[in-house]
PDB file of C-alpha atoms in Angstrom:
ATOM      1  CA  UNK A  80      -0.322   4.700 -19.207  1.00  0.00           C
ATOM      2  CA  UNK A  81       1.508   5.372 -15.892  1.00  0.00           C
ATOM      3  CA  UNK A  82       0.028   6.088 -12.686  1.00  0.00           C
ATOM      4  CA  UNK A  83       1.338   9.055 -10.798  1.00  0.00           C
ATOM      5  CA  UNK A  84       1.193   7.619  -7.384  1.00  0.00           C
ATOM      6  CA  UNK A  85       1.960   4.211  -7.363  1.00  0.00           C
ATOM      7  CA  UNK A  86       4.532   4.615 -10.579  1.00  0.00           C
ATOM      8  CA  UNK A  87       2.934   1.612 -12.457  1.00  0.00           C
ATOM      9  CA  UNK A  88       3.052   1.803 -15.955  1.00  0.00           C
ATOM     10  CA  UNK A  89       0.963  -0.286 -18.344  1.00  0.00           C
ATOM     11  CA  UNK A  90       2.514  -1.100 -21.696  1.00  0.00           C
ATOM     12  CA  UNK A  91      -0.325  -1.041 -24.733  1.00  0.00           C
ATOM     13  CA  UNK A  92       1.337  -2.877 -27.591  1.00  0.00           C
ATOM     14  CA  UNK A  93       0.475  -6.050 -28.782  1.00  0.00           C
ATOM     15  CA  UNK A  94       2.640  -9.164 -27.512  1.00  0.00           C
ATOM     16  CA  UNK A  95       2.262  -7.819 -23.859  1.00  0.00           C
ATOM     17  CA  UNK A  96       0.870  -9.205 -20.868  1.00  0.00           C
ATOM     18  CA  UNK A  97      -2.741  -8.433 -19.941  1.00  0.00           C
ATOM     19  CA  UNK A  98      -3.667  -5.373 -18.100  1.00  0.00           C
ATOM     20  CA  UNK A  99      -4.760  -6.531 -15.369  1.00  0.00           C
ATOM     21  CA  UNK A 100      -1.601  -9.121 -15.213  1.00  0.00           C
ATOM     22  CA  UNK A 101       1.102  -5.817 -15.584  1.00  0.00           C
ATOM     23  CA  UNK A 102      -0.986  -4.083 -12.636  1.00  0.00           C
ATOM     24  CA  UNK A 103      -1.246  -7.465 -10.479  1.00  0.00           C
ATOM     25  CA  UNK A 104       2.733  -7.915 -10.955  1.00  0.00           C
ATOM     26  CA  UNK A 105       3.493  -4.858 -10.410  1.00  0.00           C
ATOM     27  CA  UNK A 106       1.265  -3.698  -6.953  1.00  0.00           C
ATOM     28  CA  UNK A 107       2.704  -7.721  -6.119  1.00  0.00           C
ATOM     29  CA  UNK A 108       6.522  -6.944  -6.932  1.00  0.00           C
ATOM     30  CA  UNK A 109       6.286  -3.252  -5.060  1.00  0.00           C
ATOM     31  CA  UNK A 110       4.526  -4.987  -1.894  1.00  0.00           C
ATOM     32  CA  UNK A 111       6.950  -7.529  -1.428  1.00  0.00           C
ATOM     33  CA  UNK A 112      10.348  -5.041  -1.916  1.00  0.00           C
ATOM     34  CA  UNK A 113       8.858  -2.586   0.163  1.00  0.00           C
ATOM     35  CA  UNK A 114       8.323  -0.046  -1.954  1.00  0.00           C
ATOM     36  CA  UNK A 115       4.741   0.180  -0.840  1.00  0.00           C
ATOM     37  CA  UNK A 116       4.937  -0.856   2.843  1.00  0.00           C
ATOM     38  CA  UNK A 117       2.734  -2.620   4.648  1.00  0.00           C
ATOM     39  CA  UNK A 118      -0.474  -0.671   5.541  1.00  0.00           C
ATOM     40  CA  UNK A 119       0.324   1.537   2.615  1.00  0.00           C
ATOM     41  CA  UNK A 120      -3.472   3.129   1.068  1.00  0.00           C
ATOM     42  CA  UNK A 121      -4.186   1.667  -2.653  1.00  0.00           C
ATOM     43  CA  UNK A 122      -6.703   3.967  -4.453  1.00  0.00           C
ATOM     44  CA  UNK A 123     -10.071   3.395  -5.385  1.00  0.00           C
ATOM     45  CA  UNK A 124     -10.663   0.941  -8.223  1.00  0.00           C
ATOM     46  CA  UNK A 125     -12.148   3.962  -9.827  1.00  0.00           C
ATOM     47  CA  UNK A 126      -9.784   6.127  -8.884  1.00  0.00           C
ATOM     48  CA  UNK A 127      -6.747   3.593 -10.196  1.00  0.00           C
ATOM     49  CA  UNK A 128      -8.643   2.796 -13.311  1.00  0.00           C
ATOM     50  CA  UNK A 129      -9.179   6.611 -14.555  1.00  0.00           C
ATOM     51  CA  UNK A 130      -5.604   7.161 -13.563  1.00  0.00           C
ATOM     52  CA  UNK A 131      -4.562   4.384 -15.850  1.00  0.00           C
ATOM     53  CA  UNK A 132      -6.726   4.687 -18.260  1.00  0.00           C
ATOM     54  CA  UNK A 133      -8.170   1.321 -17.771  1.00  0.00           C
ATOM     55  CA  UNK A 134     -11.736  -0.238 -17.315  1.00  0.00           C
ATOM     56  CA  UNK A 135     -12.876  -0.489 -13.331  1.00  0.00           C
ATOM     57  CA  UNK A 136     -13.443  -3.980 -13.998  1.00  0.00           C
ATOM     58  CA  UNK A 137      -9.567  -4.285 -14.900  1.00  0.00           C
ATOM     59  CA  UNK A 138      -8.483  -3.453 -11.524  1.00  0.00           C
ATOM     60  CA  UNK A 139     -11.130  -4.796 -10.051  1.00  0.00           C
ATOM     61  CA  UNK A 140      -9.669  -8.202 -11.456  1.00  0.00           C
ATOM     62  CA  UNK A 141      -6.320  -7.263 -10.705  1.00  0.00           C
ATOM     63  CA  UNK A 142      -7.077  -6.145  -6.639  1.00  0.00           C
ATOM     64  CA  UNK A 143      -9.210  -9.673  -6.515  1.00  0.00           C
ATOM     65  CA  UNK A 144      -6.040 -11.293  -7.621  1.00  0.00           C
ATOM     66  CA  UNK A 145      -3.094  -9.698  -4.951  1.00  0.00           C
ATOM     67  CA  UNK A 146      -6.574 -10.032  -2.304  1.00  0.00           C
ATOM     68  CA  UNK A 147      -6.589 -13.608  -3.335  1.00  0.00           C
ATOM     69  CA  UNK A 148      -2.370 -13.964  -3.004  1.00  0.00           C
ATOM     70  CA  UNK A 149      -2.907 -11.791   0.309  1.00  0.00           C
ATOM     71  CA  UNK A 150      -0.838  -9.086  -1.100  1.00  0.00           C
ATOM     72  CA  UNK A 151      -3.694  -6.326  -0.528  1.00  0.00           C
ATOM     73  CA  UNK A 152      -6.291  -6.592   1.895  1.00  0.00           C
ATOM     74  CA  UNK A 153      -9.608  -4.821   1.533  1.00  0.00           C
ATOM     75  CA  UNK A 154     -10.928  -3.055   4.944  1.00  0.00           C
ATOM     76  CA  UNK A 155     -14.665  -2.202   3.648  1.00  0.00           C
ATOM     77  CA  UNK A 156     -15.407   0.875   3.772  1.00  0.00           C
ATOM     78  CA  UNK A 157     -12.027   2.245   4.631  1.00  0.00           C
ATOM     79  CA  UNK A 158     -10.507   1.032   1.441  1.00  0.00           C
ATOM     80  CA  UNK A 159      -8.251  -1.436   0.252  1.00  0.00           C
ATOM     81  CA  UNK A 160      -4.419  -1.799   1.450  1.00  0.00           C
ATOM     82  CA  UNK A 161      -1.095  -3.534   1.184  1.00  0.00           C
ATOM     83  CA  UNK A 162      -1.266  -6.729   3.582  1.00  0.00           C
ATOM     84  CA  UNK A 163       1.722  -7.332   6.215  1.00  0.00           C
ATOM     85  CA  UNK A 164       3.613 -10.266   5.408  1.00  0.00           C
ATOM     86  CA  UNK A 165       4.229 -12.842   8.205  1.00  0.00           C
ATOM     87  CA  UNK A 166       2.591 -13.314  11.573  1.00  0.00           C
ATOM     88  CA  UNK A 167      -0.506 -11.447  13.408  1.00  0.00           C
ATOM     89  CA  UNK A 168       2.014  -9.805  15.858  1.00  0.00           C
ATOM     90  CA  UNK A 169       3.937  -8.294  12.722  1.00  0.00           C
ATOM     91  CA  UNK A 170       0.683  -7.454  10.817  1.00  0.00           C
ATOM     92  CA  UNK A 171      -0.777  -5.598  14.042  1.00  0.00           C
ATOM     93  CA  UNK A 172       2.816  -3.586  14.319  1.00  0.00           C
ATOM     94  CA  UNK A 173       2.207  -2.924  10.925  1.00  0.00           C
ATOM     95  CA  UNK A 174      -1.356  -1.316  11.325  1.00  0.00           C
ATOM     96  CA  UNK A 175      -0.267   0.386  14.553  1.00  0.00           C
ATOM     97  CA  UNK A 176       2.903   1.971  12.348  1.00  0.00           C
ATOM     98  CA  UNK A 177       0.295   2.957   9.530  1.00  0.00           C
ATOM     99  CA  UNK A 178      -1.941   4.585  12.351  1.00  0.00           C
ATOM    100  CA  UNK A 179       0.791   7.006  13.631  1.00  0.00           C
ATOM    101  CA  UNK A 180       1.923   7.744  10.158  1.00  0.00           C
ATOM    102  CA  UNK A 181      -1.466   8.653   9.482  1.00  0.00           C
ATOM    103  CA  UNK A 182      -1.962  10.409  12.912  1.00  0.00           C
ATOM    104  CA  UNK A 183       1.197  12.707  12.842  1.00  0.00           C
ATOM    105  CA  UNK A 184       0.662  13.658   9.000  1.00  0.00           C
ATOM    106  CA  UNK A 185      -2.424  15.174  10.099  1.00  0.00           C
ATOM    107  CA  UNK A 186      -0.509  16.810  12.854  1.00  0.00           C
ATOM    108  CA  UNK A 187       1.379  18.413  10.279  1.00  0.00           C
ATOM    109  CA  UNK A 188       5.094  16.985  10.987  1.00  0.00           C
ATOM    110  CA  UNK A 189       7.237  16.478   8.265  1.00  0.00           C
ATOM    111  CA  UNK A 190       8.680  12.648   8.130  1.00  0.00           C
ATOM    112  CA  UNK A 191      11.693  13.571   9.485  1.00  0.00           C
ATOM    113  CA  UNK A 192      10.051  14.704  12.824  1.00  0.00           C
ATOM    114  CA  UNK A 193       7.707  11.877  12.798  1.00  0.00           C
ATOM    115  CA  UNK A 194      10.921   9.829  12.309  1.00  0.00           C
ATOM    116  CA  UNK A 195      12.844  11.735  15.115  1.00  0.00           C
ATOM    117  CA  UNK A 196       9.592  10.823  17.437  1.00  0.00           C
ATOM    118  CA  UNK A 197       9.228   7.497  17.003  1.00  0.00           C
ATOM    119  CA  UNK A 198      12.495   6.534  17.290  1.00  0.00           C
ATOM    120  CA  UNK A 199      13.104   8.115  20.867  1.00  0.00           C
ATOM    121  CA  UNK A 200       9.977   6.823  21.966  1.00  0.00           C
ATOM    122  CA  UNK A 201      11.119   3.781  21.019  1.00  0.00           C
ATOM    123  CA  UNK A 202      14.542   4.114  22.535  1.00  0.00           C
ATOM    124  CA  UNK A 203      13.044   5.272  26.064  1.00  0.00           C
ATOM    125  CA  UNK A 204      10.501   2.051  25.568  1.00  0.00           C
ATOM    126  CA  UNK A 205      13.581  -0.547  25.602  1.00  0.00           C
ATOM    127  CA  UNK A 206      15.744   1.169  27.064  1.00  0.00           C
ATOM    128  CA  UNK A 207      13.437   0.710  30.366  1.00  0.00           C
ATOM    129  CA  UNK A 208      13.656  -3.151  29.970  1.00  0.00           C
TER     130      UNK A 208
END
């Protein structure tokens, strides 16, 4: 069972770790290298669990878990999401990053372009220091 999206891939066969444990370790391992940034969506338990071919309750354990470790972070209504490691100042970068990346995929720019913007707006930012 591998989910498109997030590339985890649960192995079946007897002798290997839980379900929930192989999703946990492997959302917690992604977070932490990156590969799913800070701010980065997580889908629905439901969503995850049909995907994977796994009970809701399954995920549901494994989400409590990286919630618990402060890997994800749930937002109520507006889903659950990769924490930001660190301080609040990094965490609220973090959000504020995930905002615009949001904002100027709805705008329609390719990542390049979003890229391109944020780094000369960035530039012209210190650059005034």
């Amino acid at each position: 069972m591998t989910s498109t999206n997030l590339k985890i891939t649960i192995d079946g066969s007897a002798g290997s770790a839980a379900p929930y444990e192989q999703l946990r370790a492997q959302i917690a391992d992604r977070a932490r290298s990156g590969k799913l940034p800070a701010g980065f969506k997580l889908p629905t338990v439901r969503g995850l669990a049909e995907e994977l071919g796994l009970a809701a309750n399954t995920v549901a354990k494994a989400y409590r878990a990286l919630e618990a470790d402060a890997v994800i972070e749930t937002r109520g209504r507006n889903g659950t999401f990769v924490a930001a490691a660190g301080d609040a100042v990094f965490r609220e970068a973090a959000a504020a990053a995930q905002a615009y990346a949001d904002h100027v995929r709805r705008l329609g720019l390719t990542q390049a372009e979003a890229l391109s913007a944020a780094t000369e707006a960035l530039r012209a930012r210190y650059a005034a220091k």
